Short mmCIF file of C-alpha atoms and ligand atoms in Angstrom, two decimals:
data_model
loop_
_atom_site.label_atom_id
_atom_site.label_comp_id
_atom_site.label_asym_id
_atom_site.label_seq_id
_atom_site.Cartn_x
_atom_site.Cartn_y
_atom_site.Cartn_z
CA MET A 28 0.01 0.03 -0.18
CA ARG A 29 1.15 3.69 -0.87
CA THR A 30 2.41 5.61 2.15
CA ALA A 31 -0.06 8.51 3.16
CA VAL A 32 1.60 11.69 2.13
CA GLY A 33 0.41 15.38 1.96
CA ILE A 34 0.47 18.67 3.42
CA ASP A 35 1.35 18.96 7.20
CA ASP A 36 1.31 22.77 7.62
CA ILE A 37 1.08 26.04 5.45
CA ALA A 38 2.68 29.25 6.01
CA VAL A 39 1.62 32.36 3.82
CA TYR A 40 3.55 35.55 3.40
CA ILE A 41 1.40 38.67 2.45
CA PRO A 42 3.29 41.89 1.57
CA ARG A 43 2.02 44.62 4.10
CA LEU A 44 1.19 47.11 1.74
CA TYR A 45 -2.19 47.29 -0.46
CA LEU A 46 -3.72 49.28 -2.95
CA GLU A 47 -7.63 49.80 -2.24
CA LEU A 48 -9.81 49.03 -5.45
CA ALA A 49 -13.09 49.31 -3.78
CA ASP A 50 -14.42 50.08 -0.25
CA GLU A 51 -16.05 47.06 0.79
CA ASN A 52 -18.50 48.66 3.02
CA ARG A 53 -19.46 51.43 0.32
CA PRO A 54 -18.92 49.91 -2.93
CA GLU A 55 -20.36 52.86 -4.72
CA LYS A 56 -17.88 55.24 -3.20
CA PRO A 57 -15.20 56.12 -5.70
CA THR A 58 -11.69 55.15 -4.56
CA GLU A 59 -8.30 56.92 -5.65
CA PHE A 60 -7.73 54.30 -8.03
CA SER A 61 -11.27 54.21 -9.67
CA LEU A 62 -11.09 57.91 -10.26
CA ALA A 63 -7.59 57.72 -11.50
CA ARG A 64 -8.62 54.97 -14.10
CA LYS A 65 -12.05 56.81 -14.75
CA SER A 66 -13.47 53.66 -13.73
CA ASP A 67 -16.33 52.32 -11.29
CA SER A 68 -15.12 50.82 -8.01
CA SER A 69 -18.19 48.50 -7.88
CA LYS A 70 -16.76 46.94 -11.06
CA TYR A 71 -13.83 45.91 -9.04
CA LEU A 72 -15.82 44.55 -6.13
CA HIS A 73 -18.85 43.08 -8.04
CA GLY A 74 -17.65 42.85 -11.59
CA ILE A 75 -14.33 41.00 -10.71
CA GLY A 76 -14.62 40.53 -6.99
CA ILE A 77 -11.23 42.27 -5.84
CA ALA A 78 -11.30 44.98 -3.03
CA LYS A 79 -7.57 45.15 -2.47
CA MET A 80 -4.22 44.15 -4.34
CA SER A 81 -1.10 43.26 -2.28
CA ILE A 82 1.92 45.54 -3.41
CA PRO A 83 5.39 44.79 -2.61
CA ASP A 84 7.84 47.24 -1.15
CA THR A 85 11.17 48.37 -2.70
CA TYR A 86 12.98 45.66 -0.81
CA GLN A 87 10.76 42.64 -1.83
CA ASP A 88 11.04 40.40 -4.87
CA SER A 89 9.78 36.83 -5.36
CA ALA A 90 12.92 35.34 -3.36
CA VAL A 91 12.32 37.37 -0.29
CA LEU A 92 8.50 36.75 -0.26
CA ALA A 93 9.40 32.97 -0.65
CA ALA A 94 12.28 33.00 2.23
CA ASN A 95 9.90 34.81 4.65
CA ALA A 96 7.23 32.22 4.07
CA ILE A 97 9.55 29.29 4.47
CA PHE A 98 11.33 30.80 7.61
CA GLU A 99 7.86 31.06 9.22
CA LEU A 100 6.95 27.50 8.35
CA ILE A 101 10.32 26.15 9.67
CA GLU A 102 10.13 28.07 12.87
CA ARG A 103 6.52 27.34 13.81
CA ASN A 104 7.21 23.58 13.30
CA ASN A 105 10.64 23.62 15.01
CA ILE A 106 12.09 21.87 11.91
CA HIS A 107 15.81 21.10 11.94
CA PRO A 108 17.44 21.91 8.68
CA ALA A 109 19.18 18.55 8.30
CA SER A 110 15.50 16.87 8.22
CA LEU A 111 14.74 18.94 5.20
CA ALA A 112 15.51 16.74 1.84
CA ARG A 113 14.21 19.33 -0.63
CA ILE A 114 13.06 23.23 -0.75
CA ASP A 115 11.54 23.62 -4.11
CA ILE A 116 10.30 27.01 -5.64
CA ALA A 117 7.30 27.49 -8.08
CA THR A 118 7.42 31.02 -9.64
CA GLU A 119 7.02 32.74 -12.91
CA THR A 120 8.58 35.93 -11.49
CA GLY A 121 12.04 34.49 -10.92
CA VAL A 122 14.95 36.92 -10.49
CA ASP A 123 17.58 35.41 -12.77
CA GLU A 124 17.60 33.69 -16.01
CA SER A 125 20.03 30.90 -14.69
CA LYS A 126 20.25 31.10 -10.88
CA PRO A 127 17.11 29.52 -9.37
CA VAL A 128 15.09 31.49 -6.58
CA ALA A 129 15.89 28.23 -4.88
CA ALA A 130 19.63 28.93 -4.40
CA TYR A 131 18.89 32.55 -3.11
CA VAL A 132 16.43 31.24 -0.64
CA HIS A 133 18.99 28.61 0.51
CA GLY A 134 21.44 31.38 1.08
CA MET A 135 19.01 33.53 3.10
CA LEU A 136 17.89 30.48 5.38
CA GLU A 137 21.62 29.59 5.86
CA GLN A 138 22.10 33.22 7.20
CA LYS A 139 19.70 32.10 10.02
CA TYR A 140 20.58 28.48 10.50
CA GLY A 141 24.45 28.62 9.76
CA LYS A 142 26.67 28.11 6.67
CA GLY A 143 26.44 24.42 5.44
CA SER A 144 23.19 23.92 7.31
CA LEU A 145 21.34 23.07 4.34
CA LYS A 146 24.05 21.63 2.26
CA ARG A 147 22.20 18.27 1.99
CA THR A 148 18.89 20.01 1.08
CA SER A 149 18.31 19.92 -2.63
CA GLY A 150 16.16 22.72 -4.38
CA VAL A 151 14.93 23.79 -7.82
CA GLU A 152 12.55 26.33 -9.51
CA TYR A 153 9.69 25.34 -11.30
CA LYS A 154 8.00 27.29 -13.96
CA PHE A 155 4.75 26.85 -15.71
CA ALA A 156 2.83 30.14 -15.12
CA CYS A 157 0.38 29.71 -11.89
CA VAL A 158 0.32 25.67 -12.33
CA SER A 159 3.88 25.15 -11.32
CA THR A 160 3.05 24.67 -7.54
CA ALA A 161 0.90 21.64 -8.60
CA ASP A 162 3.83 20.25 -10.63
CA ALA A 163 6.45 21.02 -7.79
CA LEU A 164 4.02 19.13 -5.24
CA GLU A 165 3.51 16.21 -7.51
CA SER A 166 7.12 15.81 -7.72
CA SER A 167 7.64 15.87 -4.09
CA LEU A 168 4.70 13.40 -3.54
CA ASP A 169 6.16 11.07 -6.23
CA TRP A 170 9.44 11.18 -4.44
CA ALA A 171 7.71 10.28 -1.02
CA TRP A 172 5.50 7.73 -2.60
CA ALA A 173 8.50 6.10 -4.11
CA GLY A 174 9.93 5.54 -0.66
CA ARG A 175 12.86 7.74 -1.19
CA SER A 176 11.96 10.38 1.79
CA ASN A 177 13.64 8.25 4.53
CA GLY A 178 11.68 10.12 7.04
CA LYS A 179 12.90 13.54 5.83
CA TYR A 180 10.58 16.63 4.70
CA SER A 181 9.98 18.73 1.72
CA ILE A 182 9.01 22.20 1.37
CA ILE A 183 7.26 23.64 -1.64
CA CYS A 184 7.00 27.23 -1.82
CA ALA A 185 5.14 29.16 -4.33
CA THR A 186 5.95 32.89 -4.90
CA ASP A 187 5.09 35.57 -7.23
CA ILE A 188 4.38 39.26 -7.91
CA ALA A 189 1.66 39.61 -10.65
CA ARG A 190 2.12 42.84 -12.81
CA TYR A 191 0.35 44.20 -15.79
CA PRO A 192 1.01 47.39 -17.37
CA LEU A 193 -0.50 50.56 -15.63
CA THR A 194 -3.86 51.56 -16.95
CA SER A 195 -4.29 48.14 -18.76
CA PRO A 196 -7.40 46.00 -18.35
CA GLY A 197 -5.17 43.46 -16.37
CA GLU A 198 -4.22 46.12 -13.84
CA PRO A 199 -6.85 45.42 -11.45
CA THR A 200 -6.04 41.78 -11.31
CA GLN A 201 -2.36 42.27 -9.88
CA GLY A 202 -1.25 40.98 -6.41
CA ALA A 203 1.75 39.44 -4.72
CA GLY A 204 2.50 36.70 -2.08
CA ALA A 205 4.08 33.45 -1.18
CA VAL A 206 2.83 30.26 0.34
CA ALA A 207 5.07 27.42 1.91
CA LEU A 208 3.73 23.83 2.25
CA LEU A 209 5.37 21.31 4.53
CA VAL A 210 4.96 18.11 2.78
CA LYS A 211 5.62 14.84 4.73
CA GLU A 212 4.35 11.51 5.42
CA HIS A 213 1.44 10.93 7.96
CA PRO A 214 0.73 14.90 7.51
CA ARG A 215 -1.65 16.71 10.09
CA LEU A 216 -3.66 18.59 7.42
CA LEU A 217 -4.44 16.64 4.19
CA THR A 218 -3.30 13.44 2.55
CA ILE A 219 -3.27 13.67 -1.29
CA ASP A 220 -4.86 11.10 -3.43
CA PRO A 221 -2.54 9.40 -6.06
CA VAL A 222 -4.86 10.58 -8.80
CA ILE A 223 -4.04 13.95 -10.38
CA GLY A 224 -5.72 14.97 -13.66
CA VAL A 225 -4.11 17.22 -16.23
CA HIS A 226 -5.10 19.07 -19.52
CA MET A 227 -2.52 20.83 -21.56
CA GLU A 228 -2.36 22.81 -24.66
CA ASP A 229 0.00 25.45 -26.38
CA GLU A 230 -2.06 28.68 -26.21
CA ASP A 231 -1.52 32.51 -26.57
CA ASP A 232 -3.71 33.45 -23.62
CA PHE A 233 -1.01 35.05 -21.53
CA TRP A 234 2.82 35.15 -21.36
CA ARG A 235 5.76 37.63 -20.16
CA PRO A 236 8.56 37.94 -22.70
CA LEU A 237 12.19 37.99 -21.41
CA PHE A 238 12.45 41.50 -21.95
CA SER A 239 9.28 42.76 -20.06
CA THR A 240 8.62 43.06 -16.12
CA THR A 241 4.82 43.04 -17.01
CA ALA A 242 2.69 40.16 -18.52
CA VAL A 243 0.95 40.34 -21.96
CA VAL A 244 -2.65 38.86 -21.86
CA HIS A 245 -5.60 38.44 -24.22
CA GLY A 246 -7.92 38.67 -21.08
CA LYS A 247 -11.44 37.25 -22.39
CA HIS A 248 -9.23 34.51 -24.28
CA SER A 249 -7.58 33.78 -21.09
CA GLU A 250 -10.92 32.97 -19.28
CA ARG A 251 -12.03 30.65 -21.88
CA CYS A 252 -8.64 28.98 -21.87
CA TYR A 253 -9.01 28.46 -17.99
CA LEU A 254 -12.34 27.10 -18.07
CA ARG A 255 -11.45 24.57 -20.99
CA ALA A 256 -8.45 23.44 -19.39
CA MET A 257 -9.88 23.08 -15.98
CA GLU A 258 -12.86 21.09 -17.30
CA GLY A 259 -10.41 18.91 -19.02
CA ALA A 260 -8.19 18.27 -16.14
CA VAL A 261 -11.55 17.48 -13.80
CA ASP A 262 -12.39 14.86 -16.53
CA ASP A 263 -8.99 13.31 -16.47
CA TRP A 264 -9.24 13.30 -12.69
CA ALA A 265 -12.76 11.81 -12.70
CA GLU A 266 -11.71 8.89 -15.11
CA GLN A 267 -8.83 8.03 -12.96
CA ALA A 268 -10.75 8.40 -9.75
CA VAL A 269 -13.60 6.10 -10.96
CA ALA A 270 -11.13 3.40 -12.37
CA SER A 271 -9.02 3.35 -9.11
CA GLY A 272 -12.27 3.20 -7.08
CA ILE A 273 -11.32 6.31 -5.01
CA VAL A 274 -14.68 7.85 -5.64
CA LYS A 275 -17.84 5.96 -6.60
CA ALA A 276 -20.91 8.07 -7.80
CA GLY A 277 -24.33 6.40 -7.28
CA PRO A 278 -27.18 6.76 -9.59
CA GLY A 279 -28.18 10.39 -10.32
CA GLU A 280 -25.12 11.56 -8.47
CA SER A 281 -22.19 13.56 -9.74
CA LEU A 282 -18.62 12.99 -8.71
CA VAL A 283 -18.56 16.64 -7.50
CA ASP A 284 -21.35 15.46 -4.80
CA HIS A 285 -18.59 13.52 -3.44
CA ILE A 286 -16.01 16.31 -3.14
CA GLY A 287 -16.39 18.78 0.01
CA PRO A 288 -14.05 21.69 0.29
CA MET A 289 -12.60 23.06 -2.91
CA SER A 290 -9.71 25.41 -3.76
CA PHE A 291 -8.94 26.99 -7.29
CA HIS A 292 -6.37 29.16 -8.91
CA VAL A 293 -8.11 32.46 -8.33
CA PRO A 294 -6.85 35.11 -10.70
CA TYR A 295 -9.98 37.06 -9.17
CA PRO A 296 -12.87 35.86 -7.15
CA LYS A 297 -15.48 35.88 -10.06
CA MET A 298 -13.32 33.48 -12.12
CA ALA A 299 -13.65 30.62 -9.34
CA GLY A 300 -17.40 31.46 -9.15
CA GLU A 301 -17.60 30.31 -12.80
CA GLU A 302 -15.71 27.03 -12.46
CA PRO A 303 -17.79 24.40 -11.15
CA LYS A 304 -20.45 25.35 -13.88
CA ALA A 305 -17.95 24.22 -16.48
CA ASP A 306 -16.94 21.13 -14.58
CA VAL A 307 -20.54 19.54 -13.84
CA TYR A 308 -22.17 20.54 -17.41
CA LYS A 309 -21.02 17.73 -19.39
CA LYS A 310 -22.67 18.40 -22.91
CA ARG A 311 -20.01 20.44 -24.34
CA GLU A 312 -21.65 21.48 -27.69
CA GLU A 313 -24.71 22.62 -25.69
CA PHE A 314 -22.60 24.28 -23.05
CA GLU A 315 -20.59 26.38 -25.67
CA LYS A 316 -23.81 27.46 -27.40
CA ALA A 317 -25.68 28.61 -24.30
CA GLU A 318 -22.66 29.36 -22.23
CA ALA A 319 -23.31 32.98 -21.35
CA ASP A 320 -26.80 32.77 -20.42
CA TYR A 321 -26.35 29.44 -18.97
CA MET A 322 -23.73 30.68 -16.51
CA LYS A 323 -25.62 33.55 -15.19
CA LEU A 324 -28.72 31.68 -14.79
CA PHE A 325 -26.79 28.71 -13.12
CA MET A 326 -25.10 30.98 -10.72
CA GLU A 327 -28.34 32.33 -9.53
CA THR A 328 -29.79 28.86 -8.70
CA HIS A 329 -30.23 28.04 -4.85
CA GLN A 330 -28.36 24.77 -5.44
CA PHE A 331 -25.14 26.45 -6.86
CA GLN A 332 -25.13 29.21 -4.36
CA THR A 333 -25.60 26.73 -1.36
CA GLU A 334 -22.70 24.45 -2.87
CA TYR A 335 -20.47 27.51 -3.76
CA LEU A 336 -20.80 29.20 -0.19
CA ASP A 337 -20.29 25.93 1.59
CA LYS A 338 -17.46 24.47 -0.57
CA VAL A 339 -15.33 27.54 -2.13
CA ALA A 340 -16.36 30.93 -1.02
CA ASP A 341 -14.43 31.08 2.11
CA GLY A 342 -11.08 30.75 0.45
CA LEU A 343 -11.88 33.45 -1.93
CA VAL A 344 -11.50 35.97 0.73
CA HIS A 345 -7.90 35.81 0.34
CA ALA A 346 -8.02 36.78 -3.42
CA ARG A 347 -10.66 39.42 -2.64
CA GLU A 348 -8.42 41.04 0.00
CA SER A 349 -4.98 40.42 -1.84
CA GLY A 350 -5.46 39.88 -5.61
CA ASN A 351 -3.75 37.33 -7.86
CA SER A 352 -0.50 35.92 -6.61
CA TYR A 353 -0.08 33.67 -9.73
CA SER A 354 1.41 30.36 -8.47
CA ALA A 355 0.85 31.19 -4.81
CA SER A 356 -2.89 31.82 -5.42
CA GLU A 357 -4.58 28.12 -5.15
CA LYS A 358 -2.72 27.27 -1.95
CA SER A 359 -3.17 30.76 -0.54
CA CYS A 360 -7.01 30.16 -1.06
CA LEU A 361 -6.75 26.84 0.46
CA SER A 362 -4.92 28.05 3.66
CA MET A 363 -7.66 30.88 3.85
CA LEU A 364 -10.37 28.17 3.45
CA LEU A 365 -9.00 25.79 5.98
CA GLU A 366 -8.21 28.45 8.59
CA THR A 367 -11.85 30.01 8.34
CA LYS A 368 -13.51 26.49 8.63
CA ALA A 369 -11.37 25.79 11.66
CA MET A 370 -12.15 29.02 13.34
CA ARG A 371 -15.91 28.41 12.63
CA GLY A 372 -15.66 24.99 14.06
CA THR A 373 -16.69 23.31 11.09
CA ASP A 374 -16.19 19.55 10.84
CA LEU A 375 -14.17 18.59 7.99
CA GLY A 376 -12.26 15.65 9.27
CA GLY A 377 -12.27 12.69 6.90
CA LYS A 378 -13.94 14.63 3.97
CA ARG A 379 -12.48 14.53 0.52
CA GLY A 380 -11.68 17.89 -1.01
CA GLY A 381 -10.39 19.12 -4.38
CA SER A 382 -7.90 21.36 -5.82
CA GLY A 383 -7.79 23.03 -9.30
CA ASN A 384 -4.65 24.59 -10.71
CA TYR A 385 -4.45 26.66 -13.80
CA GLY A 386 -1.34 27.98 -15.42
CA SER A 387 -1.45 30.12 -18.63
CA GLY A 388 0.33 28.80 -21.79
CA CYS A 389 -1.67 26.52 -20.76
CA LYS A 390 -2.17 23.69 -18.31
CA ALA A 391 -4.63 22.87 -15.54
CA LYS A 392 -4.32 20.09 -13.07
CA ALA A 393 -6.92 18.66 -10.74
CA SER A 394 -6.30 16.69 -7.46
CA SER A 395 -8.24 15.58 -4.51
CA TRP A 396 -7.14 15.08 -1.00
CA ILE A 397 -8.67 13.96 2.46
CA VAL A 398 -8.72 16.27 5.35
CA GLN A 399 -7.06 14.67 8.38
CA GLU A 400 -8.69 14.16 11.79
CA GLU A 401 -6.39 16.43 13.61
CA TRP A 402 -6.46 19.42 11.02
CA THR A 403 -8.07 22.01 12.93
CA ALA A 404 -5.38 22.84 15.69
CA THR A 405 -2.88 23.20 12.77
CA ALA A 406 -5.17 25.22 10.53
CA LYS A 407 -6.00 27.47 13.49
CA LYS A 408 -2.37 28.55 13.69
CA PHE A 409 -1.83 29.90 10.09
CA GLY A 410 -2.43 33.47 11.10
CA HIS A 411 -3.78 34.22 7.77
CA ALA A 412 -6.59 36.61 8.43
CA GLU A 413 -4.38 38.44 11.01
CA LYS A 414 -1.74 39.02 8.28
CA LEU A 415 -4.48 40.46 5.90
CA ARG A 416 -5.42 42.78 8.77
CA HIS A 417 -1.86 43.79 9.48
CA ARG A 418 -1.28 46.10 6.37
CA ARG A 419 -1.47 49.52 5.33
CA PRO A 420 -2.88 51.21 2.16
CA VAL A 421 -0.61 52.94 -0.27
CA SER A 422 -1.69 55.99 -2.27
CA ILE A 423 -1.99 55.75 -5.98
CA ALA A 424 1.31 57.95 -6.32
CA GLU A 425 3.13 55.52 -4.12
CA TYR A 426 1.85 52.46 -5.96
CA GLU A 427 2.83 53.88 -9.33
CA ILE A 428 6.29 54.70 -8.30
CA LEU A 429 6.66 51.03 -6.72
CA HIS A 430 5.23 49.59 -9.99
CA GLU A 431 7.59 51.23 -12.23
CA GLY A 432 10.56 50.83 -9.90
CA ASN A 433 11.14 54.64 -9.82
CA LEU A 434 12.60 56.77 -6.93
CA PHE A 435 10.51 58.36 -4.30
CA PRO A 436 10.88 62.30 -4.85
CA ASP A 437 11.19 62.68 -1.10
CA GLY A 438 14.17 60.46 -0.84
CA ARG A 439 12.33 57.64 0.93
CA LYS A 440 13.95 54.31 0.30
CA PHE A 441 10.76 52.14 1.14
CA VAL A 442 7.07 52.70 2.05
CA SER A 443 6.96 50.52 5.15
CA GLU A 444 9.72 49.57 7.77
CA PRO A 445 10.87 45.86 7.33
CA GLU A 446 9.65 43.86 10.48
CA ASN A 447 11.76 40.87 11.44
CA GLU A 448 12.11 39.56 7.80
CA PHE A 449 14.44 38.92 4.78
CA VAL A 450 15.02 42.04 2.54
CA LEU A 451 16.70 42.60 -0.68
CA VAL A 452 19.72 44.69 0.07
CA ASP A 453 21.00 45.48 -3.55
CA VAL A 454 21.59 44.34 -6.90
CA THR A 455 25.20 44.71 -8.27
CA SER A 456 25.98 46.10 -11.56
CA GLN A 457 26.42 42.45 -12.70
CA GLY A 458 22.97 41.59 -11.61
CA TYR A 459 23.91 39.69 -8.59
CA ARG A 460 21.57 40.04 -5.57
CA HIS A 461 22.32 40.34 -2.00
CA TYR A 462 19.79 39.76 0.84
CA LYS A 463 19.83 40.00 4.68
CA PHE A 464 17.53 39.54 7.73
CA ALA A 465 16.29 42.76 8.89
CA ASP A 466 15.95 42.59 12.60
P1 LIG B 511 -12.36 43.97 -18.50
O1 LIG B 511 -12.02 44.50 -19.75
O2 LIG B 511 -12.20 44.77 -17.12
O3 LIG B 511 -13.78 43.04 -18.28
O4 LIG B 511 -11.21 42.68 -18.14
P2 LIG B 511 -15.17 43.79 -18.40
O5 LIG B 511 -15.34 45.08 -18.71
O6 LIG B 511 -15.96 42.67 -19.26
O7 LIG B 511 -15.54 43.51 -16.84
C1 LIG B 511 -15.58 42.52 -16.05
C2 LIG B 511 -16.88 42.22 -15.44
O8 LIG B 511 -17.24 43.27 -14.68
C3 LIG B 511 -18.03 42.09 -16.53
O9 LIG B 511 -18.99 40.81 -15.77
C4 LIG B 511 -18.69 43.27 -16.35
O10 LIG B 511 -20.09 43.30 -16.79
C5 LIG B 511 -18.66 43.74 -14.87
P3 LIG B 511 -19.28 39.66 -16.61
O11 LIG B 511 -19.95 40.16 -17.81
O12 LIG B 511 -17.92 39.11 -16.99
O13 LIG B 511 -20.18 38.89 -15.75
N1 LIG B 511 -18.82 45.25 -14.65
C6 LIG B 511 -19.26 45.56 -13.45
N2 LIG B 511 -20.09 45.05 -12.45
C7 LIG B 511 -20.81 45.71 -11.39
N3 LIG B 511 -20.70 46.96 -11.75
C8 LIG B 511 -20.09 47.92 -12.51
C9 LIG B 511 -19.37 47.07 -13.64
N4 LIG B 511 -18.74 47.43 -14.94
C10 LIG B 511 -18.40 46.33 -15.31
N5 LIG B 511 -19.94 49.09 -12.49
C11 LIG B 511 -10.46 40.79 -17.17
C12 LIG B 511 -11.44 41.81 -17.23
C13 LIG B 511 -10.36 39.77 -16.07
C14 LIG B 511 -10.47 39.94 -18.57
C15 LIG B 511 -9.07 41.73 -17.11
O14 LIG B 511 -8.87 42.26 -15.92
C16 LIG B 511 -7.71 40.72 -17.28
O15 LIG B 511 -7.22 40.68 -18.45
N6 LIG B 511 -6.99 40.32 -16.22
C17 LIG B 511 -5.78 39.45 -16.45
C18 LIG B 511 -6.19 37.96 -17.11
C19 LIG B 511 -6.77 36.99 -16.21
O16 LIG B 511 -6.85 37.32 -14.99
N7 LIG B 511 -7.35 35.97 -16.88
C20 LIG B 511 -8.00 35.08 -16.00
C21 LIG B 511 -7.73 33.88 -16.46
S1 LIG B 511 -6.26 33.33 -16.70
C22 LIG B 511 -5.25 32.66 -15.32
O17 LIG B 511 -5.91 32.69 -14.48
C23 LIG B 511 -3.99 32.80 -15.54
C24 LIG B 511 -3.08 33.81 -14.75
O18 LIG B 511 -3.37 33.92 -13.32
C25 LIG B 511 -1.78 33.88 -15.11
C26 LIG B 511 -0.92 32.66 -14.86
O19 LIG B 511 -1.25 31.61 -15.05
O20 LIG B 511 0.33 32.86 -14.73
C27 LIG B 511 -3.77 35.16 -15.30
#
């Protein structure tokens, strides 16, 4: 029998700056951003579902965000560095064309744990837009399922800074963050089923050329690619799940009836609100023909609303409050979902849940997992909601300076003082990066 392997703990790192797109208590009230973009703040809140976007400060890049999430995970679990066999990074906003973020993160962690403390720990950078986290996780699972972990752990960290050009349609769907997962045998949170569905195509929905710091996106096309790939991955998962006997649907039942909590890649919350429809509606020609009307009507049904609120909505709070964090999005929403359910006292122990990951270009992966009986105590310690509260807004002028990498006219070096965390110190004229822990 295969060893039970999965996610033992989760740590998110959320930048402490945000740009307000809409005031959640007064959605009709214009914000500085909606005025600057001659738009309507209720479009952001109700049209795409985002209220705030996380903004990294001058001393933060994807490596710093990752190191901070991983450091919290190691400290919270009192992990000895020698027990870590691998620390793998998933990102599409890496800092070098050759040196992986994993190597810079290694160096930062060794500043805390001692030079050489991680010399037996491997690390690599995974890239496939937002879905690379699922690829990295699958590799660690395979390694453990193959019996090669020898009691050691693996950490997967997804880290990204989502950036589109100023004033472009993609601009309100930016964000940033990192999420670190502790992967081990007999985990406290979730064991993952050895059944992973995939759907991949070569698509031109979204990409970021080597010369650019911002992504190019065909927005509406990207939404269709997302839904098509997700549907394909769920179908693949379903075929394997039925064939292996993991899930059995009775007469009149859908496999989705056997899945409880769900977390998805969430470029913006309204996107996840559309997913289950495409997944459960099986007649493809009919679905495509009636797509737009059907979607709206379906979402208004009592059944959809009940399932959506029960299974998905709690996790989307992260995306509403922080925006898109690309590869970190789905597991950040999973963290928010589990913490919220734990705080509310929801009994999820023994229930099967599902994850849907999408990466532009494009590929989707669908997987399922079982919530462990002792999950609650671990999930209550994530501190996720508290991190979202512990932030300060930036003005539109500050946001635009940070976005463009310009200097502050008043000579400030950053917006918010670092708080016991790793920071980027400088980048040399040859492009080498130096980091330190700012006490
Ligand atoms: P847009 O041009 O702002 O879209 O682009 P819109 O004008 O159609 O408005 C969006 C919705 O707001 C519409 O609702 C409007 O009706 C509504 P819908 O018709 O869709 O139901 N609306 C309002 N609602 C209430 N009050 C109002 C109001 N005005 C309008 N006053 C888009 C939106 C998401 C396309 C754009 O922001 C974009 O291109 N974003 C980036 C691409 C993206 O996020 N794609 C998602 C799928 S691809 C993906 O997830 C991968 C990704 O994460 C990258 C990776 O894998 O690495 C992006």
